[in-house]
mmCIF file of C-alpha atoms in Angstrom:
data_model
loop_
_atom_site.group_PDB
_atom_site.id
_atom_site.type_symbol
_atom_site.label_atom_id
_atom_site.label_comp_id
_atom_site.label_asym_id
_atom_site.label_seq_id
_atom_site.Cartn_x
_atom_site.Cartn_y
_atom_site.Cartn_z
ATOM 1 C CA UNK A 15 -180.361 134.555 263.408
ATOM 2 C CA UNK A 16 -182.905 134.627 260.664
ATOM 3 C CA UNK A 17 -183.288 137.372 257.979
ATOM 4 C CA UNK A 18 -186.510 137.152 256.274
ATOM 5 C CA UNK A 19 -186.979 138.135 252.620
ATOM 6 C CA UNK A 20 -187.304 141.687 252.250
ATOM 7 C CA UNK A 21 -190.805 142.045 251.114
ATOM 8 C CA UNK A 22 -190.644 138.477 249.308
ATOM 9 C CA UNK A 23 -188.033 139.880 246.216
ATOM 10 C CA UNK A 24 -185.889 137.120 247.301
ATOM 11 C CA UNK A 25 -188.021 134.518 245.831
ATOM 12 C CA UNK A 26 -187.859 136.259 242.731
ATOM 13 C CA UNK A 27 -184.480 137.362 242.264
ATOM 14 C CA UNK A 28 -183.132 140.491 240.838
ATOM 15 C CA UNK A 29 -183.503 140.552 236.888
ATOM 16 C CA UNK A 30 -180.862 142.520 234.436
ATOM 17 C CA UNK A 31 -181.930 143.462 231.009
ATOM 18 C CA UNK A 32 -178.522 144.735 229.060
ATOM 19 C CA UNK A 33 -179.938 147.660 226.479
ATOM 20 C CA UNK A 34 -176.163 148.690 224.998
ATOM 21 C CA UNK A 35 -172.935 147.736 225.612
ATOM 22 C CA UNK A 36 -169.904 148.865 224.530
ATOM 23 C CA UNK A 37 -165.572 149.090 225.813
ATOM 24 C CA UNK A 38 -166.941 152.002 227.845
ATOM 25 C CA UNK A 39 -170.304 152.298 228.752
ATOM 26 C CA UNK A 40 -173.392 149.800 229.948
ATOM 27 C CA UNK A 41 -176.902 150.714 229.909
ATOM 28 C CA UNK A 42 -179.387 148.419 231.478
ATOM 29 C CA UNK A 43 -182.334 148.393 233.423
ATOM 30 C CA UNK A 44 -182.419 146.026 237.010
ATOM 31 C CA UNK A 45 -185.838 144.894 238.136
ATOM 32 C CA UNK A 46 -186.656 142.348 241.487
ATOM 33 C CA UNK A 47 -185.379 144.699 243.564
ATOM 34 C CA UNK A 48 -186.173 148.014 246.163
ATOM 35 C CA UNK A 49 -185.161 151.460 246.013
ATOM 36 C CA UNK A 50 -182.666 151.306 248.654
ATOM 37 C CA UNK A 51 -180.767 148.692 246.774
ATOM 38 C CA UNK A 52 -180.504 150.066 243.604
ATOM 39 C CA UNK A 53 -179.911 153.595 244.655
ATOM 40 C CA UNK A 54 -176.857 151.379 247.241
ATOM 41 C CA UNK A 55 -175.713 149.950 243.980
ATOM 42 C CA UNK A 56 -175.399 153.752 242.325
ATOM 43 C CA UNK A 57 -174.027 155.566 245.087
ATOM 44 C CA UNK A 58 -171.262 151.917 245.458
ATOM 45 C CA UNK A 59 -170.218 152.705 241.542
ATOM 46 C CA UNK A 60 -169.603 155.910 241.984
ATOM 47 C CA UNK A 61 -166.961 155.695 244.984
ATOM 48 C CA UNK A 62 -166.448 152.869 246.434
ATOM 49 C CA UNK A 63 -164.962 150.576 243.877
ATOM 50 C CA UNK A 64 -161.427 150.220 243.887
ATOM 51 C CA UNK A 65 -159.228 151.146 241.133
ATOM 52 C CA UNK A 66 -155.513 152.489 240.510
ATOM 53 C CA UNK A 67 -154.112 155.653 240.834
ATOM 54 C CA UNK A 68 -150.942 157.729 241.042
ATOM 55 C CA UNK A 69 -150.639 158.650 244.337
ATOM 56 C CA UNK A 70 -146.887 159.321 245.324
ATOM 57 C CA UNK A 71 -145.008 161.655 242.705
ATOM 58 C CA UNK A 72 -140.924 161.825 243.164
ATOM 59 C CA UNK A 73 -139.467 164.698 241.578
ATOM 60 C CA UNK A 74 -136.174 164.516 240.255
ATOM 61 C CA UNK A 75 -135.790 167.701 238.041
ATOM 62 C CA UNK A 76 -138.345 169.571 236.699
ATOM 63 C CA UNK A 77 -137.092 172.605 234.704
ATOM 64 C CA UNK A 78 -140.750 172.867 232.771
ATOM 65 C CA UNK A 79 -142.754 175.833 233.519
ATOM 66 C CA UNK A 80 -145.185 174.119 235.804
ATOM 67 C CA UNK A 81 -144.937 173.647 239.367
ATOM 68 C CA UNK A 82 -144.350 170.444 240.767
ATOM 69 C CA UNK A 83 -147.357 170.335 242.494
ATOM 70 C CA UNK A 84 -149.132 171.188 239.514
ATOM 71 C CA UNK A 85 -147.769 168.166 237.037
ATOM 72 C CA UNK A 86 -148.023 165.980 240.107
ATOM 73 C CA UNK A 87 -151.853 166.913 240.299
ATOM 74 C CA UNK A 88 -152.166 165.993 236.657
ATOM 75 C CA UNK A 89 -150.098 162.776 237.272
ATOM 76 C CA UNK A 90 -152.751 161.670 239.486
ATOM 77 C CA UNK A 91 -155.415 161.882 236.971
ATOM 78 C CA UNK A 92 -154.236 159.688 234.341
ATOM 79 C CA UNK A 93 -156.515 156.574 234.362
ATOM 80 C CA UNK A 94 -154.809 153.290 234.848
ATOM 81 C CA UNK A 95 -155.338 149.622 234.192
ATOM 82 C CA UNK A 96 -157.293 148.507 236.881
ATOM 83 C CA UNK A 97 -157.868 144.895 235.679
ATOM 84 C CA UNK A 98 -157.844 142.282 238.700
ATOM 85 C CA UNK A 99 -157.107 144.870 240.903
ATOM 86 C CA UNK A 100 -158.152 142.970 243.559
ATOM 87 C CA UNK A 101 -154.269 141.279 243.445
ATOM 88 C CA UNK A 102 -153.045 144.536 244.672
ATOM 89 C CA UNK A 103 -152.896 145.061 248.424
ATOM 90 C CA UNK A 104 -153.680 148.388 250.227
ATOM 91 C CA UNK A 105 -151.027 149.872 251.219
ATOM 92 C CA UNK A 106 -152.206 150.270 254.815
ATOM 93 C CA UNK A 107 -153.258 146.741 254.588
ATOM 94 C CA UNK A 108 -149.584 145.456 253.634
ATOM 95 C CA UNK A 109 -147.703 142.978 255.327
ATOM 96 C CA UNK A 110 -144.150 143.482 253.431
ATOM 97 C CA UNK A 111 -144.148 147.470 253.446
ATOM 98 C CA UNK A 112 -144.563 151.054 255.179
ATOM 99 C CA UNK A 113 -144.901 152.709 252.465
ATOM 100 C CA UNK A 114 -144.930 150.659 248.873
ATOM 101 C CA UNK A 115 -143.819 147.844 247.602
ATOM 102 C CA UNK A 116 -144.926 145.334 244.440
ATOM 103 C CA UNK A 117 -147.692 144.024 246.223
ATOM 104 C CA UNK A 118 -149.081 147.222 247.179
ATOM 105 C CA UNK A 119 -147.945 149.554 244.425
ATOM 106 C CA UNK A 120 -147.141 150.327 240.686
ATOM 107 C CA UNK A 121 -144.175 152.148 239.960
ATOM 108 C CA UNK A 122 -144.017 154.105 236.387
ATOM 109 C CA UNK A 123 -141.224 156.512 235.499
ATOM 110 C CA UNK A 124 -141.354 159.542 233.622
ATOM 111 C CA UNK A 125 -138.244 161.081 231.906
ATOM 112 C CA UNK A 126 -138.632 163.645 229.204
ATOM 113 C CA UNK A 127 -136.582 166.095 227.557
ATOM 114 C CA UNK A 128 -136.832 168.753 224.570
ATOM 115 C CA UNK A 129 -133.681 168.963 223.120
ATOM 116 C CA UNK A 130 -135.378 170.797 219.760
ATOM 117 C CA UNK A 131 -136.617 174.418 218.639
ATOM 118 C CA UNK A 132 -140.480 173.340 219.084
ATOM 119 C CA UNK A 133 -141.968 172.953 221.771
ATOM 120 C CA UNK A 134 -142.645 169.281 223.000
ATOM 121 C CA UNK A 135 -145.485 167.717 224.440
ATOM 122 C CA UNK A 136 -145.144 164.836 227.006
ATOM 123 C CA UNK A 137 -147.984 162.048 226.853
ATOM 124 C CA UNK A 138 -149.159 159.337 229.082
ATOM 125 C CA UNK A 139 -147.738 157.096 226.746
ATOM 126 C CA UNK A 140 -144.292 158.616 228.097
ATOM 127 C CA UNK A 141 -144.701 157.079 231.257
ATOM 128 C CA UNK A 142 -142.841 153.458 231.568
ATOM 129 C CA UNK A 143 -144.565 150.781 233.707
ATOM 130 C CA UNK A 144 -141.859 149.226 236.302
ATOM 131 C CA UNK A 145 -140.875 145.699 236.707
ATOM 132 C CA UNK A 146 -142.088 143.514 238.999
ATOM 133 C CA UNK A 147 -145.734 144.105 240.042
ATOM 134 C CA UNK A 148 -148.933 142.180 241.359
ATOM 135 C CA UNK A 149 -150.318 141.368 237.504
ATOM 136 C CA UNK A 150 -149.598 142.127 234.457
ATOM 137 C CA UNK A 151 -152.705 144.677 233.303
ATOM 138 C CA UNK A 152 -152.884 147.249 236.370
ATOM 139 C CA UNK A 153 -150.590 149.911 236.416
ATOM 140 C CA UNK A 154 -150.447 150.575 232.683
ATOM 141 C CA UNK A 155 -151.864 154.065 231.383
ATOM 142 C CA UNK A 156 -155.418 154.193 229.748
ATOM 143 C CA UNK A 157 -155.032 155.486 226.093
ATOM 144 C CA UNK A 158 -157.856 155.371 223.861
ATOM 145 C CA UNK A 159 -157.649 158.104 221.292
ATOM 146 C CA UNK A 160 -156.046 157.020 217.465
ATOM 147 C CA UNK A 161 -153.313 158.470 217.771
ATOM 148 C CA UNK A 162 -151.861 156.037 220.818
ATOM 149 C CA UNK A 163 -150.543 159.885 222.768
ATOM 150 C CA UNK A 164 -152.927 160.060 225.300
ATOM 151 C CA UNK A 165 -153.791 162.408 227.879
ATOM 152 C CA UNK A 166 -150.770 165.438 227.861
ATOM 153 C CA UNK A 167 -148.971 165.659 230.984
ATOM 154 C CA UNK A 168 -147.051 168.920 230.548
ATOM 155 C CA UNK A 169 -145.249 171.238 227.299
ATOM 156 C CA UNK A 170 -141.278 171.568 227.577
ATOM 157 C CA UNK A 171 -139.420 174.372 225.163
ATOM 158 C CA UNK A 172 -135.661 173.870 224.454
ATOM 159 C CA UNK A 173 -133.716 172.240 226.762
ATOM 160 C CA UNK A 174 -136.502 172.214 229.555
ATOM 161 C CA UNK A 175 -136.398 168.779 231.042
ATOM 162 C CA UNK A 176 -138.659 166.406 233.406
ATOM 163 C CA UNK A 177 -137.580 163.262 235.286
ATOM 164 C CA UNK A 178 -140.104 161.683 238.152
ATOM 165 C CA UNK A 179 -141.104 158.092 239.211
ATOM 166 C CA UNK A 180 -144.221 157.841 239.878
ATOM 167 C CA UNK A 181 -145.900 155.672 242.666
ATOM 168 C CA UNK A 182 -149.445 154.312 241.779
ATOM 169 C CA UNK A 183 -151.893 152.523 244.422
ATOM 170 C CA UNK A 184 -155.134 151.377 244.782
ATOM 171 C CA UNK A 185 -157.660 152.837 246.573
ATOM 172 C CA UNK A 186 -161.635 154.364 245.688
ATOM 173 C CA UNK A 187 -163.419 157.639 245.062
ATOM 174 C CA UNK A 188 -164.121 158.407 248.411
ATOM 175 C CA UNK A 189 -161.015 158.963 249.403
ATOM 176 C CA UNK A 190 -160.176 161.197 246.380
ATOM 177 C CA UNK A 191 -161.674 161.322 242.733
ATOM 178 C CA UNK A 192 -158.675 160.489 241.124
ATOM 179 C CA UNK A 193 -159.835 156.635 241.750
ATOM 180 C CA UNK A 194 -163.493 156.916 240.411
ATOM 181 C CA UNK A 195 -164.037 154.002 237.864
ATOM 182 C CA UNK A 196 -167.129 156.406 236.400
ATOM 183 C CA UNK A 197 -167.198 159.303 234.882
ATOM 184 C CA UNK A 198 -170.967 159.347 235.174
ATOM 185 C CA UNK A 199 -173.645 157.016 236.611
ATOM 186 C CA UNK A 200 -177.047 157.876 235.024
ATOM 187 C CA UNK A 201 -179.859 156.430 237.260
ATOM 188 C CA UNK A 202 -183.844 157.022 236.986
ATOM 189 C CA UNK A 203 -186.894 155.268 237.988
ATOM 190 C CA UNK A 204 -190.642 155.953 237.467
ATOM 191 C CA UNK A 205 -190.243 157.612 233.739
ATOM 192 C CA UNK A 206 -193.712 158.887 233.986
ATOM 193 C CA UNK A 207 -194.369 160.010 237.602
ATOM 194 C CA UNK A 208 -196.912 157.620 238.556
ATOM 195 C CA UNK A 209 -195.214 157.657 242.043
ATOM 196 C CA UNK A 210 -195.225 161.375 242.282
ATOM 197 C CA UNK A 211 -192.162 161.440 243.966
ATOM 198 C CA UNK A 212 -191.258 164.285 241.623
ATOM 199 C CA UNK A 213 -193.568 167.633 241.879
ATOM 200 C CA UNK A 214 -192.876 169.135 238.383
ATOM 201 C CA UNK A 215 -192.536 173.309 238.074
ATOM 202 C CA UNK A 216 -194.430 174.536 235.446
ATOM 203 C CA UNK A 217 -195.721 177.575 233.901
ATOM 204 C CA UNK A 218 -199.043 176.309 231.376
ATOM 205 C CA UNK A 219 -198.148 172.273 230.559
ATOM 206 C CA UNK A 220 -196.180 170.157 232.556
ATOM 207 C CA UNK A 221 -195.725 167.519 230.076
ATOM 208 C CA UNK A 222 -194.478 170.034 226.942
ATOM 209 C CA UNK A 223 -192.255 171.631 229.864
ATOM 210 C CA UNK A 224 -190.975 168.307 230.775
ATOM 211 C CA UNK A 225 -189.769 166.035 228.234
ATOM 212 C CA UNK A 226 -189.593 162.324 229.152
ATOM 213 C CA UNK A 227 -186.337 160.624 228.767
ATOM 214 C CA UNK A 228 -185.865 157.571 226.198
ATOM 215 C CA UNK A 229 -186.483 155.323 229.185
ATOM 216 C CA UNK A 230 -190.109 156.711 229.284
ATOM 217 C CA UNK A 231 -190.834 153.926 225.970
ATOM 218 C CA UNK A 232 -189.887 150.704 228.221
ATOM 219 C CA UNK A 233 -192.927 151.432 230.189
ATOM 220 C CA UNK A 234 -197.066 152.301 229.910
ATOM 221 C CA UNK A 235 -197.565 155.902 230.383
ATOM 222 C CA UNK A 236 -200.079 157.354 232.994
ATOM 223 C CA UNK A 237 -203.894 157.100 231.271
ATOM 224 C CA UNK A 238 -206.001 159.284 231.873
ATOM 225 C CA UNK A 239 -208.542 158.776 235.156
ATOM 226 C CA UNK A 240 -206.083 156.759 236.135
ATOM 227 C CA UNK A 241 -206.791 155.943 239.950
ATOM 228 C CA UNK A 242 -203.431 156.569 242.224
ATOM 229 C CA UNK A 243 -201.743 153.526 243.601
ATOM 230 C CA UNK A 244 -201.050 154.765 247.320
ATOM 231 C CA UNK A 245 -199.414 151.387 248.080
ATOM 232 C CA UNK A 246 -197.307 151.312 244.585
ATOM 233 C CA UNK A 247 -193.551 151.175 244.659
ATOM 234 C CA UNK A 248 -190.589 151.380 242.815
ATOM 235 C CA UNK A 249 -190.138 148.157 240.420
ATOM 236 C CA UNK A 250 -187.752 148.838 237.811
ATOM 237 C CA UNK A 251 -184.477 151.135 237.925
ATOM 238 C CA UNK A 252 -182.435 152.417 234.896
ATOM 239 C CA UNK A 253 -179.012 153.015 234.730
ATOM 240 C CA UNK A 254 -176.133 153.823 232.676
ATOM 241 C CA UNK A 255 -172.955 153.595 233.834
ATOM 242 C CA UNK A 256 -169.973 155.581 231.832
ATOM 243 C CA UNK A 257 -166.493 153.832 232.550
ATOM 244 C CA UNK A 258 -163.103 156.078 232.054
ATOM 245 C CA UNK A 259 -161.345 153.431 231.226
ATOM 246 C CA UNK A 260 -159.645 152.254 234.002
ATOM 247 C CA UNK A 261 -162.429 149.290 234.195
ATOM 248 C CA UNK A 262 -164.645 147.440 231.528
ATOM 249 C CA UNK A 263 -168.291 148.779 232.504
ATOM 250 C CA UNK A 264 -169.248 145.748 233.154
ATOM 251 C CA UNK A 265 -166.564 144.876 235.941
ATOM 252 C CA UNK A 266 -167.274 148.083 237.146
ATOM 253 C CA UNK A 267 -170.688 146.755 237.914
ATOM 254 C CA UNK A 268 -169.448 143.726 238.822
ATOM 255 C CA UNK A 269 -166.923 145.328 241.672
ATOM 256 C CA UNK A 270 -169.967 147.370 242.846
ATOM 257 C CA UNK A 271 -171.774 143.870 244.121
ATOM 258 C CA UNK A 272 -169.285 142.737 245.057
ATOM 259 C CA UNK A 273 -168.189 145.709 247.523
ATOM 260 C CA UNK A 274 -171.707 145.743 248.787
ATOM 261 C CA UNK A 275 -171.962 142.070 249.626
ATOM 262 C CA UNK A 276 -168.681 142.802 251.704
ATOM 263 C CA UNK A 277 -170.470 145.469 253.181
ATOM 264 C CA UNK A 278 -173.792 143.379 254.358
ATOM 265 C CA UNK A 279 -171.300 140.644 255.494
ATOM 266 C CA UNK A 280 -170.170 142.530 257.710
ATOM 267 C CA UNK A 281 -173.627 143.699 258.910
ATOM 268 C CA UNK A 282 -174.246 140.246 259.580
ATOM 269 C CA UNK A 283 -171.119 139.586 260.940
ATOM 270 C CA UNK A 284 -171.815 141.961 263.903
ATOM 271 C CA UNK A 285 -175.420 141.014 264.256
ATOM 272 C CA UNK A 286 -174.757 137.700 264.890
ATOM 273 C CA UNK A 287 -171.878 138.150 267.351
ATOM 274 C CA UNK A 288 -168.883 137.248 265.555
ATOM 275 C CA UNK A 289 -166.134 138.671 266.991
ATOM 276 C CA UNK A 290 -163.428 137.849 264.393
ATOM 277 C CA UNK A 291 -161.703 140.573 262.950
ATOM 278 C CA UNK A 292 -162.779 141.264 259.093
ATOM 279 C CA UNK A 293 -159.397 140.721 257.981
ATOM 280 C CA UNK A 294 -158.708 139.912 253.939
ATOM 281 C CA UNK A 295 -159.159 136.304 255.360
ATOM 282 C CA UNK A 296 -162.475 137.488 256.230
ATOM 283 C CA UNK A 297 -164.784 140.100 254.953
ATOM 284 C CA UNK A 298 -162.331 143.065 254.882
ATOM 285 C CA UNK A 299 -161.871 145.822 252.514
ATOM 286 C CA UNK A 300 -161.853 149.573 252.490
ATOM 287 C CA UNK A 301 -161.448 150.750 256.007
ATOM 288 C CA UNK A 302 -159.930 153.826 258.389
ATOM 289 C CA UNK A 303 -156.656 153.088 260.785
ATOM 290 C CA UNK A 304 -156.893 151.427 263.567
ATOM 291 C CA UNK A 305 -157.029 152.712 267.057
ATOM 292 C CA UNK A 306 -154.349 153.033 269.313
ATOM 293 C CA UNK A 307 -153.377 150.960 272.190
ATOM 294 C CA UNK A 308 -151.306 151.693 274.907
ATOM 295 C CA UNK A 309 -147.090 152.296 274.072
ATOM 296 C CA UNK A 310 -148.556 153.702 270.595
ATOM 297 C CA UNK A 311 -149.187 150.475 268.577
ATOM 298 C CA UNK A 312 -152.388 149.764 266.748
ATOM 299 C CA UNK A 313 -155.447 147.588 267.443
ATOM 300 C CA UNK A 314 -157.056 147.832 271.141
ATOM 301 C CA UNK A 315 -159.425 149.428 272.583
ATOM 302 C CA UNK A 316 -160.677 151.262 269.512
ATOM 303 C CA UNK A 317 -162.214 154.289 270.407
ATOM 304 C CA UNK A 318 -162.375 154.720 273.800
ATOM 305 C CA UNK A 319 -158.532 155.120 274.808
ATOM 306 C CA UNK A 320 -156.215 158.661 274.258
ATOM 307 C CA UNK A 321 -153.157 158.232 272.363
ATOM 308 C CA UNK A 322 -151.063 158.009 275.471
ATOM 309 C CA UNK A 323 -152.660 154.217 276.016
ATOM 310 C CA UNK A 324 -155.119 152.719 277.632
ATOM 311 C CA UNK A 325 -154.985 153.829 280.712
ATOM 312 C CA UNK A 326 -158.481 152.946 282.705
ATOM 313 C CA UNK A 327 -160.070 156.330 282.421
ATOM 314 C CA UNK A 328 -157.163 158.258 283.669
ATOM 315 C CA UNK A 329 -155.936 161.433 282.100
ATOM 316 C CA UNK A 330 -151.930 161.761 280.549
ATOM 317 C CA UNK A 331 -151.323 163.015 283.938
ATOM 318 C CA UNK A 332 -151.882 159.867 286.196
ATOM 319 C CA UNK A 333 -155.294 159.419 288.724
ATOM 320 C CA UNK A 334 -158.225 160.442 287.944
ATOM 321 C CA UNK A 335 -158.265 163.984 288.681
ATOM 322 C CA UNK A 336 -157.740 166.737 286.429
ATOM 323 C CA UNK A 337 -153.858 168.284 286.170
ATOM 324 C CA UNK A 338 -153.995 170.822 288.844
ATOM 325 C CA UNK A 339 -155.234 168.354 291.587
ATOM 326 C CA UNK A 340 -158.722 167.888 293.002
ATOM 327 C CA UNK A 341 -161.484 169.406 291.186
ATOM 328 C CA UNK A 342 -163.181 172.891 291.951
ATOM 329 C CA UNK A 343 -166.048 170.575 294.126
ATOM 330 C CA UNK A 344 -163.472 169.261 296.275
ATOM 331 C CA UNK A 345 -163.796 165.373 294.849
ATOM 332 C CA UNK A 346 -160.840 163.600 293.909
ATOM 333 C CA UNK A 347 -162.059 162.635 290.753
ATOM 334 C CA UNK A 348 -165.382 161.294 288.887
ATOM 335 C CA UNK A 349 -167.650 159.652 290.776
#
């Protein structure tokens, strides 16, 4: 099958201009592209890049006065090293597990106790990275401030105590926030309105009422008789993305393509009748269970059988007709 270019931007090729960088945020504008994609691109940084996150909490004592569920919650939203995450297995996706293992998981343990008159805070830094897993960057805790602490997990008073081990795996924002490589994604287009895809509200003066963002300067404003382009589109996107730490900016970008050329692969993969399964051999990634097939294992029929097996059509009952016998019209069953 033959895709054609979309509106001949293949020829030209997208184009990345790189306005600041910095260890946790990337501004740049993207040109040679559509709407669609760019707005793909946003919407792919904000959840669907994977990343690594506390997931399974094992409490061992907790004597603090927060409840488990509570610490556990703030467990799960200390950022973690997330570089080359993509040695780390789902856990779903695991052939050496059911549950976790190194190649699927991070363990860190967390042991604390105040055995003083003050009270004592526990830090991120408190929690100790387990030996063996898949690399040796993902799992640890993300501390930037000066001071090395971290984020605080909890307070203990005398002889108050906390001991957990703590699970982490990898997984993306969709599922829950707690794996969101962003902590914002700024995104604009059309600085000046010439599109009017925005109708402004206004009171006397639009343009005092509306201040134009710093990305207004990168392109000619609107003059004045200025005929409107009905046929005009889109041409050049801004964006900003804001890292938390877990990921370099930059291979947060990076992870986005990435994701989305898995994505159309597997667009194409069904367009063009290719029945192979998209496997990590293939074009895998982030995906829901399998179905069921019959005797309660996974993988046939997806969709169209009950979880008592694939049984032709029939109900859990046997035949084809409902479970107190023939149906009110006298048939059998469907016809």
């Amino acid at each position: 099958m033959d895709y054609d270019a979309m509106d001949g931007l293949e020829d030209a090729g997208p184009r990345v201009t790189v306005r600041q960088a910095s260890r946790d945020r990337a501004d740049f504008t993207m040109e040679g592209v559509d709407l669609s994609f760019a707005n793909s691109l946003r919407r792919t940084l904000l959840a669907e890049v994977p990343t690594m996150a506390i997931d399974l909490v094992e409490v061992q004592a907790n004597t603090s006065s927060l409840a488990d569920e509570f610490i556990a919650h703030r467990l799960g939203l200390i950022p973690l090293n997330s570089k080359n995450v993509d040695d780390v297995a789902y856990t779903r996706d695991c052939e050496y597990c059911e549950q976790y293992c190194e190649h699927c998981s991070v363990t860190l343990d967390l042991h604390a106790r105040c055995t003083g008159d003050e009270i004592m805070k526990v830090y991120a830094r408190d929690l100790v990275v387990s030996e063996p897993r898949p690399n040796e960057w993902v799992g640890m805790p993300v501390i930037t401030d000066s001071l090395g602490l971290g984020s605080v997990i909890c307070k203990l008073r005398k002889d108050q105590e906390i001991r957990m081990k703590c699970i982490a795996k990898k997984g993306i924002a969709k599922e829950h926030a707690k794996w969101a490589p962003t902590s914002a994604v700024g995104f604009e287009y059309d600085p000046h309105n010439k599109l009017r895809h925005l109708d402004y509200w206004y009171e006397e003066d639009p343009v005092k009422e509306w201040p134009k963002s710093h990305n207004a300067a990168w392109e000619d404003a609107l003059q004045d008789g200025e005929p409107f382009d009905f046929s005009a589109n889109p041409s050049k996107f801004y964006f900003d993305v804001e890292s938390i730490g877990n990921l370099e900016p930059d291979a947060v970008v990076l992870q986005g393509i990435k994701v989305m050329q898995q994505k159309l692969a597997l667009v194409i993969q069904e367009l063009s009748g290719d029945d192979r399964n998209g496997d990590a051999d293939g074009f895998g990634g982030p995906r829901s269970p399998d179905g069921m097939q019959a005797g309660g294992d996974y993988g046939l029929n997806q969709g169209y059988t009950t979880p008592f097996g694939d049984t032709g059509g029939q109900t859990m009952y046997g035949g084809g007709t409902t479970p107190f016998g023939a149906t009110p019209y006298g048939q059998s069953g469907w016809q």
